[in-house]
Amino acid sequence: MRDILPLEQVYWEKIRQVIQKNAKSYGFERLDTPILEEEELFVKGTGNSTDIVQKEMYSLKTKGGDRLVLRPEFTPAFIRAYLESGLSSCPQPLKLYTVGPLFRYERAQKGRYRQHEQANFEIIGESDPVLDAQLIQTFFSIIQGVGFKDATAQINSIGCRLCRPNYRKKLVAFYGKRKTELCSDCQKRLKQNPLRLLDCKNEKCVAISEEAPQTIDNLCPDCHNHFKNVLEYLDELEIPYILNFRLVRGLDYYTKTVFEVWPEEEEGGRQSALGGGGRYDNLVKILGGKDTSGVGFGMGVDRLVGLMKERQIKVFGGNTPSVFLVQLGELGKKKALKLFEDLRRSNIRAASQFSKNTMNTQLRLADKTKAPLALILGQKEALDETVIIRDMESGSQETVLLSKVIKELKKRIRR
Ligand code: HAM
């Protein structure tokens, strides 16, 4: 877990702004859920055999004996809220999003934090493949909005409750024959969660999985058509994707479409996914609702920030003020204090240091903020009801009436 320091905040603000703008334009409404949830929600929803539930939850017991966890992901919490608050009786599909912190007790490494932030988007209530495609489009629109033009989606379909059991059997038969060659984690997965064998990163297991039966050859006609349609819609939207038949994702609730979005690999460095998601047509039922489809994604905000910095993506509209207000003498300070309020009310971004009293110190500070203009209000100006506008780059100065300064500044800022 870490502090996000003031200088970093511009990246976070920029990403959150782009997320909000896209959420609005794609018709998503905001839903915020509590940071603490009942442990049972994730055991049932995320799945008992997943890494999240087995190894990564921060759990606690309250004085009253309730078992709670710091939420490790949003999806089950969204479905809980959907079922509890009557959202399930609103016209479907419901498009919901949020941004906020999640907690996973993971091994600390580059791009992986124990508190991370996700933007989470879900469409609940319908299974049409067009929704999967538009959701992936929403993901791309957000990352393009913050400056990434070179990401690619990896996509797969992992079937449904009709075709998956048969595929599982085939996988178990295939890996069972080579059990002794598998890593110890995979030997366990073979019993608990055979699909996860496909995305093991161990070199030997990767080599074996190249020959494993593929989901795509084992989908029922409904899943096959669904996947085909998703890909056709992605083609129509010109979203760059590759099929990755080893992509299964680490959470139990997925059915049919699963996807991740990856940035272009930087030389020498392994990147992590910017986000991922998929369809979950059984989750609402598992959590006590009616048979209801859903599809969603989680986008890693920390990773986006990390990559923006690595790639030196410029963020404008950050902390640079339009003017720095310099005051001198008791009367100057009083007038400046009032002028600062007038500037703020007129939406002119002003900076100042009212507790510093010398001209040189204040001009040096003005330089540091990179404000293009300074306003100087000394004893003389205060008495004359004027103020000096100084162009910080050229050093040229002009005296204007205090009553006209806002109009004059607006003209200059527009230029
Ligand atoms: P997830 O793949 O566990 O999916 O997380 C989504 C994204 O969150 C990851 O691709 C990554 O960018 C970011 N992320 C995850 N863990 C960390 C971490 N420890 N540090 C930094 N970033 C991290 C889910 O959570 C699903 N709930 C997504 C979803 C929504 N599926 C359907 N709807």
PDB file of N, CA, C and O in Angstrom, residues 229-299:
ATOM      1  N   ASN A 229     -20.314 -13.852 -32.819  1.00  0.00           N
ATOM      2  CA  ASN A 229     -20.943 -12.522 -32.918  1.00  0.00           C
ATOM      3  C   ASN A 229     -20.115 -11.447 -32.224  1.00  0.00           C
ATOM      4  O   ASN A 229     -19.973 -10.343 -32.737  1.00  0.00           O
ATOM      5  N   VAL A 230     -19.573 -11.793 -31.042  1.00  0.00           N
ATOM      6  CA  VAL A 230     -18.748 -10.797 -30.324  1.00  0.00           C
ATOM      7  C   VAL A 230     -17.593 -10.380 -31.237  1.00  0.00           C
ATOM      8  O   VAL A 230     -17.313  -9.187 -31.412  1.00  0.00           O
ATOM      9  N   LEU A 231     -16.946 -11.373 -31.857  1.00  0.00           N
ATOM     10  CA  LEU A 231     -15.781 -11.059 -32.703  1.00  0.00           C
ATOM     11  C   LEU A 231     -16.197 -10.223 -33.917  1.00  0.00           C
ATOM     12  O   LEU A 231     -15.486  -9.299 -34.313  1.00  0.00           O
ATOM     13  N   GLU A 232     -17.362 -10.538 -34.476  1.00  0.00           N
ATOM     14  CA  GLU A 232     -17.828  -9.747 -35.633  1.00  0.00           C
ATOM     15  C   GLU A 232     -18.085  -8.291 -35.244  1.00  0.00           C
ATOM     16  O   GLU A 232     -17.736  -7.372 -35.971  1.00  0.00           O
ATOM     17  N   TYR A 233     -18.665  -8.100 -34.062  1.00  0.00           N
ATOM     18  CA  TYR A 233     -18.898  -6.720 -33.602  1.00  0.00           C
ATOM     19  C   TYR A 233     -17.571  -6.004 -33.352  1.00  0.00           C
ATOM     20  O   TYR A 233     -17.435  -4.815 -33.633  1.00  0.00           O
ATOM     21  N   LEU A 234     -16.605  -6.736 -32.809  1.00  0.00           N
ATOM     22  CA  LEU A 234     -15.291  -6.103 -32.565  1.00  0.00           C
ATOM     23  C   LEU A 234     -14.652  -5.703 -33.889  1.00  0.00           C
ATOM     24  O   LEU A 234     -14.037  -4.635 -34.001  1.00  0.00           O
ATOM     25  N   ASP A 235     -14.813  -6.575 -34.902  1.00  0.00           N
ATOM     26  CA  ASP A 235     -14.282  -6.237 -36.238  1.00  0.00           C
ATOM     27  C   ASP A 235     -14.933  -4.952 -36.736  1.00  0.00           C
ATOM     28  O   ASP A 235     -14.279  -4.057 -37.258  1.00  0.00           O
ATOM     29  N   GLU A 236     -16.255  -4.885 -36.553  1.00  0.00           N
ATOM     30  CA  GLU A 236     -17.000  -3.718 -37.012  1.00  0.00           C
ATOM     31  C   GLU A 236     -16.492  -2.440 -36.331  1.00  0.00           C
ATOM     32  O   GLU A 236     -16.393  -1.382 -36.935  1.00  0.00           O
ATOM     33  N   LEU A 237     -16.159  -2.581 -35.057  1.00  0.00           N
ATOM     34  CA  LEU A 237     -15.680  -1.416 -34.287  1.00  0.00           C
ATOM     35  C   LEU A 237     -14.174  -1.165 -34.488  1.00  0.00           C
ATOM     36  O   LEU A 237     -13.627  -0.227 -33.917  1.00  0.00           O
ATOM     37  N   GLU A 238     -13.557  -2.040 -35.271  1.00  0.00           N
ATOM     38  CA  GLU A 238     -12.104  -1.968 -35.540  1.00  0.00           C
ATOM     39  C   GLU A 238     -11.293  -1.965 -34.248  1.00  0.00           C
ATOM     40  O   GLU A 238     -10.335  -1.203 -34.086  1.00  0.00           O
ATOM     41  N   ILE A 239     -11.684  -2.814 -33.332  1.00  0.00           N
ATOM     42  CA  ILE A 239     -10.919  -2.963 -32.082  1.00  0.00           C
ATOM     43  C   ILE A 239      -9.844  -4.026 -32.308  1.00  0.00           C
ATOM     44  O   ILE A 239     -10.155  -5.131 -32.750  1.00  0.00           O
ATOM     45  N   PRO A 240      -8.586  -3.698 -32.030  1.00  0.00           N
ATOM     46  CA  PRO A 240      -7.531  -4.690 -32.255  1.00  0.00           C
ATOM     47  C   PRO A 240      -7.596  -5.798 -31.199  1.00  0.00           C
ATOM     48  O   PRO A 240      -7.584  -5.513 -30.007  1.00  0.00           O
ATOM     49  N   TYR A 241      -7.730  -7.037 -31.649  1.00  0.00           N
ATOM     50  CA  TYR A 241      -7.781  -8.151 -30.687  1.00  0.00           C
ATOM     51  C   TYR A 241      -7.030  -9.346 -31.225  1.00  0.00           C
ATOM     52  O   TYR A 241      -6.819  -9.471 -32.433  1.00  0.00           O
ATOM     53  N   ILE A 242      -6.583 -10.192 -30.292  1.00  0.00           N
ATOM     54  CA  ILE A 242      -6.061 -11.496 -30.709  1.00  0.00           C
ATOM     55  C   ILE A 242      -6.784 -12.569 -29.904  1.00  0.00           C
ATOM     56  O   ILE A 242      -7.204 -12.326 -28.770  1.00  0.00           O
ATOM     57  N   LEU A 243      -6.945 -13.730 -30.532  1.00  0.00           N
ATOM     58  CA  LEU A 243      -7.591 -14.829 -29.820  1.00  0.00           C
ATOM     59  C   LEU A 243      -6.531 -15.482 -28.950  1.00  0.00           C
ATOM     60  O   LEU A 243      -5.424 -15.748 -29.422  1.00  0.00           O
ATOM     61  N   ASN A 244      -6.855 -15.681 -27.689  1.00  0.00           N
ATOM     62  CA  ASN A 244      -5.904 -16.348 -26.794  1.00  0.00           C
ATOM     63  C   ASN A 244      -6.640 -17.503 -26.125  1.00  0.00           C
ATOM     64  O   ASN A 244      -7.376 -17.313 -25.159  1.00  0.00           O
ATOM     65  N   PHE A 245      -6.435 -18.696 -26.681  1.00  0.00           N
ATOM     66  CA  PHE A 245      -7.208 -19.837 -26.199  1.00  0.00           C
ATOM     67  C   PHE A 245      -6.742 -20.331 -24.837  1.00  0.00           C
ATOM     68  O   PHE A 245      -7.315 -21.244 -24.279  1.00  0.00           O
ATOM     69  N   ARG A 246      -5.673 -19.704 -24.303  1.00  0.00           N
ATOM     70  CA  ARG A 246      -5.252 -20.084 -22.953  1.00  0.00           C
ATOM     71  C   ARG A 246      -5.742 -19.072 -21.911  1.00  0.00           C
ATOM     72  O   ARG A 246      -5.468 -19.218 -20.728  1.00  0.00           O
ATOM     73  N   LEU A 247      -6.466 -18.067 -22.371  1.00  0.00           N
ATOM     74  CA  LEU A 247      -6.978 -17.067 -21.414  1.00  0.00           C
ATOM     75  C   LEU A 247      -8.235 -17.606 -20.727  1.00  0.00           C
ATOM     76  O   LEU A 247      -9.235 -17.885 -21.382  1.00  0.00           O
ATOM     77  N   VAL A 248      -8.164 -17.795 -19.413  1.00  0.00           N
ATOM     78  CA  VAL A 248      -9.357 -18.294 -18.702  1.00  0.00           C
ATOM     79  C   VAL A 248      -9.765 -17.352 -17.570  1.00  0.00           C
ATOM     80  O   VAL A 248     -10.879 -17.395 -17.077  1.00  0.00           O
ATOM     81  N   ARG A 249      -8.835 -16.475 -17.133  1.00  0.00           N
ATOM     82  CA  ARG A 249      -9.055 -15.535 -16.030  1.00  0.00           C
ATOM     83  C   ARG A 249      -9.200 -16.283 -14.704  1.00  0.00           C
ATOM     84  O   ARG A 249      -9.620 -17.423 -14.659  1.00  0.00           O
ATOM     85  N   GLY A 250      -8.817 -15.601 -13.647  1.00  0.00           N
ATOM     86  CA  GLY A 250      -8.685 -16.320 -12.369  1.00  0.00           C
ATOM     87  C   GLY A 250      -9.903 -16.335 -11.474  1.00  0.00           C
ATOM     88  O   GLY A 250      -9.800 -16.712 -10.329  1.00  0.00           O
ATOM     89  N   LEU A 251     -11.060 -15.923 -11.975  1.00  0.00           N
ATOM     90  CA  LEU A 251     -12.226 -15.858 -11.100  1.00  0.00           C
ATOM     91  C   LEU A 251     -13.271 -16.872 -11.564  1.00  0.00           C
ATOM     92  O   LEU A 251     -13.417 -17.106 -12.756  1.00  0.00           O
ATOM     93  N   ASP A 252     -13.990 -17.451 -10.601  1.00  0.00           N
ATOM     94  CA  ASP A 252     -14.845 -18.610 -10.926  1.00  0.00           C
ATOM     95  C   ASP A 252     -16.098 -18.278 -11.717  1.00  0.00           C
ATOM     96  O   ASP A 252     -16.699 -19.146 -12.319  1.00  0.00           O
ATOM     97  N   TYR A 253     -16.545 -17.007 -11.686  1.00  0.00           N
ATOM     98  CA  TYR A 253     -17.900 -16.751 -12.203  1.00  0.00           C
ATOM     99  C   TYR A 253     -17.995 -16.590 -13.715  1.00  0.00           C
ATOM    100  O   TYR A 253     -19.080 -16.473 -14.251  1.00  0.00           O
ATOM    101  N   TYR A 254     -16.862 -16.587 -14.408  1.00  0.00           N
ATOM    102  CA  TYR A 254     -16.951 -16.285 -15.842  1.00  0.00           C
ATOM    103  C   TYR A 254     -17.608 -17.392 -16.657  1.00  0.00           C
ATOM    104  O   TYR A 254     -17.443 -18.573 -16.384  1.00  0.00           O
ATOM    105  N   THR A 255     -18.360 -16.960 -17.662  1.00  0.00           N
ATOM    106  CA  THR A 255     -18.947 -17.863 -18.656  1.00  0.00           C
ATOM    107  C   THR A 255     -18.761 -17.182 -20.013  1.00  0.00           C
ATOM    108  O   THR A 255     -18.644 -15.956 -20.075  1.00  0.00           O
ATOM    109  N   LYS A 256     -18.732 -17.951 -21.064  1.00  0.00           N
ATOM    110  CA  LYS A 256     -18.601 -17.397 -22.432  1.00  0.00           C
ATOM    111  C   LYS A 256     -17.386 -16.455 -22.552  1.00  0.00           C
ATOM    112  O   LYS A 256     -16.275 -16.832 -22.241  1.00  0.00           O
ATOM    113  N   THR A 257     -17.631 -15.176 -22.931  1.00  0.00           N
ATOM    114  CA  THR A 257     -16.527 -14.255 -23.235  1.00  0.00           C
ATOM    115  C   THR A 257     -15.635 -13.941 -22.026  1.00  0.00           C
ATOM    116  O   THR A 257     -16.149 -13.566 -20.961  1.00  0.00           O
ATOM    117  N   VAL A 258     -14.330 -14.067 -22.217  1.00  0.00           N
ATOM    118  CA  VAL A 258     -13.375 -13.490 -21.249  1.00  0.00           C
ATOM    119  C   VAL A 258     -12.366 -12.672 -22.043  1.00  0.00           C
ATOM    120  O   VAL A 258     -12.045 -13.026 -23.181  1.00  0.00           O
ATOM    121  N   PHE A 259     -11.905 -11.593 -21.469  1.00  0.00           N
ATOM    122  CA  PHE A 259     -10.924 -10.780 -22.205  1.00  0.00           C
ATOM    123  C   PHE A 259     -10.007 -10.019 -21.255  1.00  0.00           C
ATOM    124  O   PHE A 259     -10.315  -9.823 -20.074  1.00  0.00           O
ATOM    125  N   GLU A 260      -8.868  -9.634 -21.787  1.00  0.00           N
ATOM    126  CA  GLU A 260      -7.950  -8.737 -21.083  1.00  0.00           C
ATOM    127  C   GLU A 260      -7.430  -7.731 -22.094  1.00  0.00           C
ATOM    128  O   GLU A 260      -7.390  -8.016 -23.295  1.00  0.00           O
ATOM    129  N   VAL A 261      -7.029  -6.571 -21.612  1.00  0.00           N
ATOM    130  CA  VAL A 261      -6.468  -5.576 -22.530  1.00  0.00           C
ATOM    131  C   VAL A 261      -5.019  -5.333 -22.119  1.00  0.00           C
ATOM    132  O   VAL A 261      -4.737  -5.080 -20.936  1.00  0.00           O
ATOM    133  N   TRP A 262      -4.136  -5.466 -23.090  1.00  0.00           N
ATOM    134  CA  TRP A 262      -2.694  -5.387 -22.821  1.00  0.00           C
ATOM    135  C   TRP A 262      -2.068  -4.232 -23.592  1.00  0.00           C
ATOM    136  O   TRP A 262      -2.394  -4.025 -24.760  1.00  0.00           O
ATOM    137  N   PRO A 263      -1.149  -3.515 -22.947  1.00  0.00           N
ATOM    138  CA  PRO A 263      -0.418  -2.472 -23.679  1.00  0.00           C
ATOM    139  C   PRO A 263       0.679  -3.130 -24.499  1.00  0.00           C
ATOM    140  O   PRO A 263       1.020  -4.290 -24.251  1.00  0.00           O
ATOM    141  N   GLU A 264       1.192  -2.404 -25.467  1.00  0.00           N
ATOM    142  CA  GLU A 264       2.322  -2.925 -26.253  1.00  0.00           C
ATOM    143  C   GLU A 264       3.496  -3.205 -25.314  1.00  0.00           C
ATOM    144  O   GLU A 264       3.767  -2.419 -24.408  1.00  0.00           O
ATOM    145  N   GLU A 265       4.145  -4.338 -25.526  1.00  0.00           N
ATOM    146  CA  GLU A 265       5.281  -4.708 -24.664  1.00  0.00           C
ATOM    147  C   GLU A 265       6.422  -3.721 -24.838  1.00  0.00           C
ATOM    148  O   GLU A 265       6.828  -3.431 -25.956  1.00  0.00           O
ATOM    149  N   GLU A 266       6.916  -3.174 -23.725  1.00  0.00           N
ATOM    150  CA  GLU A 266       8.097  -2.307 -23.793  1.00  0.00           C
ATOM    151  C   GLU A 266       9.315  -3.223 -23.880  1.00  0.00           C
ATOM    152  O   GLU A 266       9.297  -4.313 -23.325  1.00  0.00           O
ATOM    153  N   GLU A 267      10.364  -2.720 -24.523  1.00  0.00           N
ATOM    154  CA  GLU A 267      11.545  -3.562 -24.651  1.00  0.00           C
ATOM    155  C   GLU A 267      12.097  -3.952 -23.278  1.00  0.00           C
ATOM    156  O   GLU A 267      12.271  -3.091 -22.417  1.00  0.00           O
ATOM    157  N   GLY A 268      12.351  -5.235 -23.092  1.00  0.00           N
ATOM    158  CA  GLY A 268      12.994  -5.682 -21.851  1.00  0.00           C
ATOM    159  C   GLY A 268      12.065  -5.807 -20.652  1.00  0.00           C
ATOM    160  O   GLY A 268      12.420  -6.435 -19.674  1.00  0.00           O
ATOM    161  N   GLY A 269      10.887  -5.246 -20.697  1.00  0.00           N
ATOM    162  CA  GLY A 269      10.042  -5.293 -19.489  1.00  0.00           C
ATOM    163  C   GLY A 269       8.749  -6.030 -19.746  1.00  0.00           C
ATOM    164  O   GLY A 269       8.121  -5.825 -20.774  1.00  0.00           O
ATOM    165  N   ARG A 270       8.352  -6.883 -18.797  1.00  0.00           N
ATOM    166  CA  ARG A 270       7.063  -7.557 -18.954  1.00  0.00           C
ATOM    167  C   ARG A 270       5.977  -6.621 -18.474  1.00  0.00           C
ATOM    168  O   ARG A 270       6.051  -6.078 -17.386  1.00  0.00           O
ATOM    169  N   GLN A 271       4.991  -6.407 -19.275  1.00  0.00           N
ATOM    170  CA  GLN A 271       3.899  -5.531 -18.868  1.00  0.00           C
ATOM    171  C   GLN A 271       2.815  -6.347 -18.170  1.00  0.00           C
ATOM    172  O   GLN A 271       2.827  -7.573 -18.214  1.00  0.00           O
ATOM    173  N   SER A 272       1.901  -5.654 -17.525  1.00  0.00           N
ATOM    174  CA  SER A 272       0.752  -6.355 -16.953  1.00  0.00           C
ATOM    175  C   SER A 272      -0.492  -5.885 -17.690  1.00  0.00           C
ATOM    176  O   SER A 272      -0.471  -4.830 -18.333  1.00  0.00           O
ATOM    177  N   ALA A 273      -1.570  -6.664 -17.533  1.00  0.00           N
ATOM    178  CA  ALA A 273      -2.822  -6.269 -18.203  1.00  0.00           C
ATOM    179  C   ALA A 273      -3.327  -4.954 -17.613  1.00  0.00           C
ATOM    180  O   ALA A 273      -3.226  -4.718 -16.416  1.00  0.00           O
ATOM    181  N   LEU A 274      -3.862  -4.109 -18.493  1.00  0.00           N
ATOM    182  CA  LEU A 274      -4.461  -2.853 -18.013  1.00  0.00           C
ATOM    183  C   LEU A 274      -5.817  -3.126 -17.373  1.00  0.00           C
ATOM    184  O   LEU A 274      -6.322  -2.330 -16.596  1.00  0.00           O
ATOM    185  N   GLY A 275      -6.374  -4.259 -17.735  1.00  0.00           N
ATOM    186  CA  GLY A 275      -7.659  -4.609 -17.151  1.00  0.00           C
ATOM    187  C   GLY A 275      -8.182  -5.871 -17.789  1.00  0.00           C
ATOM    188  O   GLY A 275      -7.595  -6.394 -18.745  1.00  0.00           O
ATOM    189  N   GLY A 276      -9.278  -6.358 -17.249  1.00  0.00           N
ATOM    190  CA  GLY A 276      -9.845  -7.569 -17.819  1.00  0.00           C
ATOM    191  C   GLY A 276     -11.259  -7.750 -17.328  1.00  0.00           C
ATOM    192  O   GLY A 276     -11.711  -7.065 -16.403  1.00  0.00           O
ATOM    193  N   GLY A 277     -11.945  -8.683 -17.960  1.00  0.00           N
ATOM    194  CA  GLY A 277     -13.315  -8.930 -17.540  1.00  0.00           C
ATOM    195  C   GLY A 277     -13.921 -10.050 -18.335  1.00  0.00           C
ATOM    196  O   GLY A 277     -13.213 -10.864 -18.941  1.00  0.00           O
ATOM    197  N   GLY A 278     -15.231 -10.064 -18.349  1.00  0.00           N
ATOM    198  CA  GLY A 278     -15.912 -11.103 -19.096  1.00  0.00           C
ATOM    199  C   GLY A 278     -17.357 -11.204 -18.683  1.00  0.00           C
ATOM    200  O   GLY A 278     -17.872 -10.400 -17.894  1.00  0.00           O
ATOM    201  N   ARG A 279     -17.977 -12.239 -19.243  1.00  0.00           N
ATOM    202  CA  ARG A 279     -19.404 -12.464 -19.010  1.00  0.00           C
ATOM    203  C   ARG A 279     -19.577 -13.380 -17.805  1.00  0.00           C
ATOM    204  O   ARG A 279     -18.714 -14.219 -17.516  1.00  0.00           O
ATOM    205  N   TYR A 280     -20.644 -13.187 -17.064  1.00  0.00           N
ATOM    206  CA  TYR A 280     -20.887 -14.040 -15.878  1.00  0.00           C
ATOM    207  C   TYR A 280     -22.386 -14.336 -15.799  1.00  0.00           C
ATOM    208  O   TYR A 280     -23.130 -13.671 -15.101  1.00  0.00           O
ATOM    209  N   ASP A 281     -22.814 -15.342 -16.558  1.00  0.00           N
ATOM    210  CA  ASP A 281     -24.253 -15.577 -16.677  1.00  0.00           C
ATOM    211  C   ASP A 281     -24.858 -16.367 -15.520  1.00  0.00           C
ATOM    212  O   ASP A 281     -26.077 -16.551 -15.479  1.00  0.00           O
ATOM    213  N   ASN A 282     -24.007 -16.851 -14.572  1.00  0.00           N
ATOM    214  CA  ASN A 282     -24.565 -17.609 -13.439  1.00  0.00           C
ATOM    215  C   ASN A 282     -24.450 -16.873 -12.109  1.00  0.00           C
ATOM    216  O   ASN A 282     -25.000 -17.322 -11.103  1.00  0.00           O
ATOM    217  N   LEU A 283     -23.706 -15.767 -12.084  1.00  0.00           N
ATOM    218  CA  LEU A 283     -23.370 -15.159 -10.794  1.00  0.00           C
ATOM    219  C   LEU A 283     -24.587 -14.652 -10.021  1.00  0.00           C
ATOM    220  O   LEU A 283     -24.685 -14.826  -8.803  1.00  0.00           O
ATOM    221  N   VAL A 284     -25.529 -14.025 -10.724  1.00  0.00           N
ATOM    222  CA  VAL A 284     -26.696 -13.471 -10.027  1.00  0.00           C
ATOM    223  C   VAL A 284     -27.450 -14.604  -9.328  1.00  0.00           C
ATOM    224  O   VAL A 284     -27.862 -14.485  -8.171  1.00  0.00           O
ATOM    225  N   LYS A 285     -27.564 -15.729 -10.018  1.00  0.00           N
ATOM    226  CA  LYS A 285     -28.260 -16.883  -9.430  1.00  0.00           C
ATOM    227  C   LYS A 285     -27.472 -17.438  -8.233  1.00  0.00           C
ATOM    228  O   LYS A 285     -28.049 -17.745  -7.186  1.00  0.00           O
ATOM    229  N   ILE A 286     -26.161 -17.536  -8.402  1.00  0.00           N
ATOM    230  CA  ILE A 286     -25.323 -18.046  -7.305  1.00  0.00           C
ATOM    231  C   ILE A 286     -25.517 -17.187  -6.051  1.00  0.00           C
ATOM    232  O   ILE A 286     -25.524 -17.678  -4.935  1.00  0.00           O
ATOM    233  N   LEU A 287     -25.709 -15.880  -6.263  1.00  0.00           N
ATOM    234  CA  LEU A 287     -25.843 -14.985  -5.111  1.00  0.00           C
ATOM    235  C   LEU A 287     -27.306 -14.802  -4.680  1.00  0.00           C
ATOM    236  O   LEU A 287     -27.641 -13.879  -3.939  1.00  0.00           O
ATOM    237  N   GLY A 288     -28.186 -15.670  -5.187  1.00  0.00           N
ATOM    238  CA  GLY A 288     -29.549 -15.711  -4.655  1.00  0.00           C
ATOM    239  C   GLY A 288     -30.603 -15.041  -5.512  1.00  0.00           C
ATOM    240  O   GLY A 288     -31.743 -14.910  -5.082  1.00  0.00           O
ATOM    241  N   GLY A 289     -30.234 -14.574  -6.716  1.00  0.00           N
ATOM    242  CA  GLY A 289     -31.225 -13.931  -7.588  1.00  0.00           C
ATOM    243  C   GLY A 289     -31.757 -14.880  -8.643  1.00  0.00           C
ATOM    244  O   GLY A 289     -31.511 -16.091  -8.592  1.00  0.00           O
ATOM    245  N   LYS A 290     -32.513 -14.286  -9.608  1.00  0.00           N
ATOM    246  CA  LYS A 290     -33.028 -15.102 -10.719  1.00  0.00           C
ATOM    247  C   LYS A 290     -31.916 -15.329 -11.719  1.00  0.00           C
ATOM    248  O   LYS A 290     -30.899 -14.638 -11.686  1.00  0.00           O
ATOM    249  N   ASP A 291     -32.130 -16.247 -12.642  1.00  0.00           N
ATOM    250  CA  ASP A 291     -31.153 -16.467 -13.709  1.00  0.00           C
ATOM    251  C   ASP A 291     -30.976 -15.167 -14.486  1.00  0.00           C
ATOM    252  O   ASP A 291     -31.886 -14.726 -15.170  1.00  0.00           O
ATOM    253  N   THR A 292     -29.849 -14.516 -14.365  1.00  0.00           N
ATOM    254  CA  THR A 292     -29.649 -13.199 -14.991  1.00  0.00           C
ATOM    255  C   THR A 292     -28.226 -13.119 -15.526  1.00  0.00           C
ATOM    256  O   THR A 292     -27.277 -13.482 -14.837  1.00  0.00           O
ATOM    257  N   SER A 293     -28.105 -12.608 -16.753  1.00  0.00           N
ATOM    258  CA  SER A 293     -26.771 -12.504 -17.354  1.00  0.00           C
ATOM    259  C   SER A 293     -26.094 -11.218 -16.932  1.00  0.00           C
ATOM    260  O   SER A 293     -26.739 -10.254 -16.533  1.00  0.00           O
ATOM    261  N   GLY A 294     -24.781 -11.199 -17.115  1.00  0.00           N
ATOM    262  CA  GLY A 294     -24.033  -9.963 -16.855  1.00  0.00           C
ATOM    263  C   GLY A 294     -22.702 -10.017 -17.565  1.00  0.00           C
ATOM    264  O   GLY A 294     -22.219 -11.095 -17.935  1.00  0.00           O
ATOM    265  N   VAL A 295     -22.141  -8.851 -17.789  1.00  0.00           N
ATOM    266  CA  VAL A 295     -20.807  -8.788 -18.393  1.00  0.00           C
ATOM    267  C   VAL A 295     -20.149  -7.513 -17.868  1.00  0.00           C
ATOM    268  O   VAL A 295     -20.838  -6.503 -17.637  1.00  0.00           O
ATOM    269  N   GLY A 296     -18.836  -7.585 -17.636  1.00  0.00           N
ATOM    270  CA  GLY A 296     -18.195  -6.395 -17.074  1.00  0.00           C
ATOM    271  C   GLY A 296     -16.690  -6.440 -17.190  1.00  0.00           C
ATOM    272  O   GLY A 296     -16.120  -7.417 -17.673  1.00  0.00           O
ATOM    273  N   PHE A 297     -16.065  -5.359 -16.742  1.00  0.00           N
ATOM    274  CA  PHE A 297     -14.597  -5.357 -16.678  1.00  0.00           C
ATOM    275  C   PHE A 297     -14.111  -4.538 -15.494  1.00  0.00           C
ATOM    276  O   PHE A 297     -14.838  -3.694 -14.952  1.00  0.00           O
ATOM    277  N   GLY A 298     -12.874  -4.830 -15.105  1.00  0.00           N
ATOM    278  CA  GLY A 298     -12.178  -4.020 -14.106  1.00  0.00           C
ATOM    279  C   GLY A 298     -10.929  -3.472 -14.773  1.00  0.00           C
ATOM    280  O   GLY A 298     -10.200  -4.208 -15.447  1.00  0.00           O
ATOM    281  N   MET A 299     -10.716  -2.172 -14.612  1.00  0.00           N
ATOM    282  CA  MET A 299      -9.539  -1.537 -15.223  1.00  0.00           C
ATOM    283  C   MET A 299      -8.615  -1.086 -14.097  1.00  0.00           C
ATOM    284  O   MET A 299      -9.072  -0.446 -13.141  1.00  0.00           O
TER     285      MET A 299
END
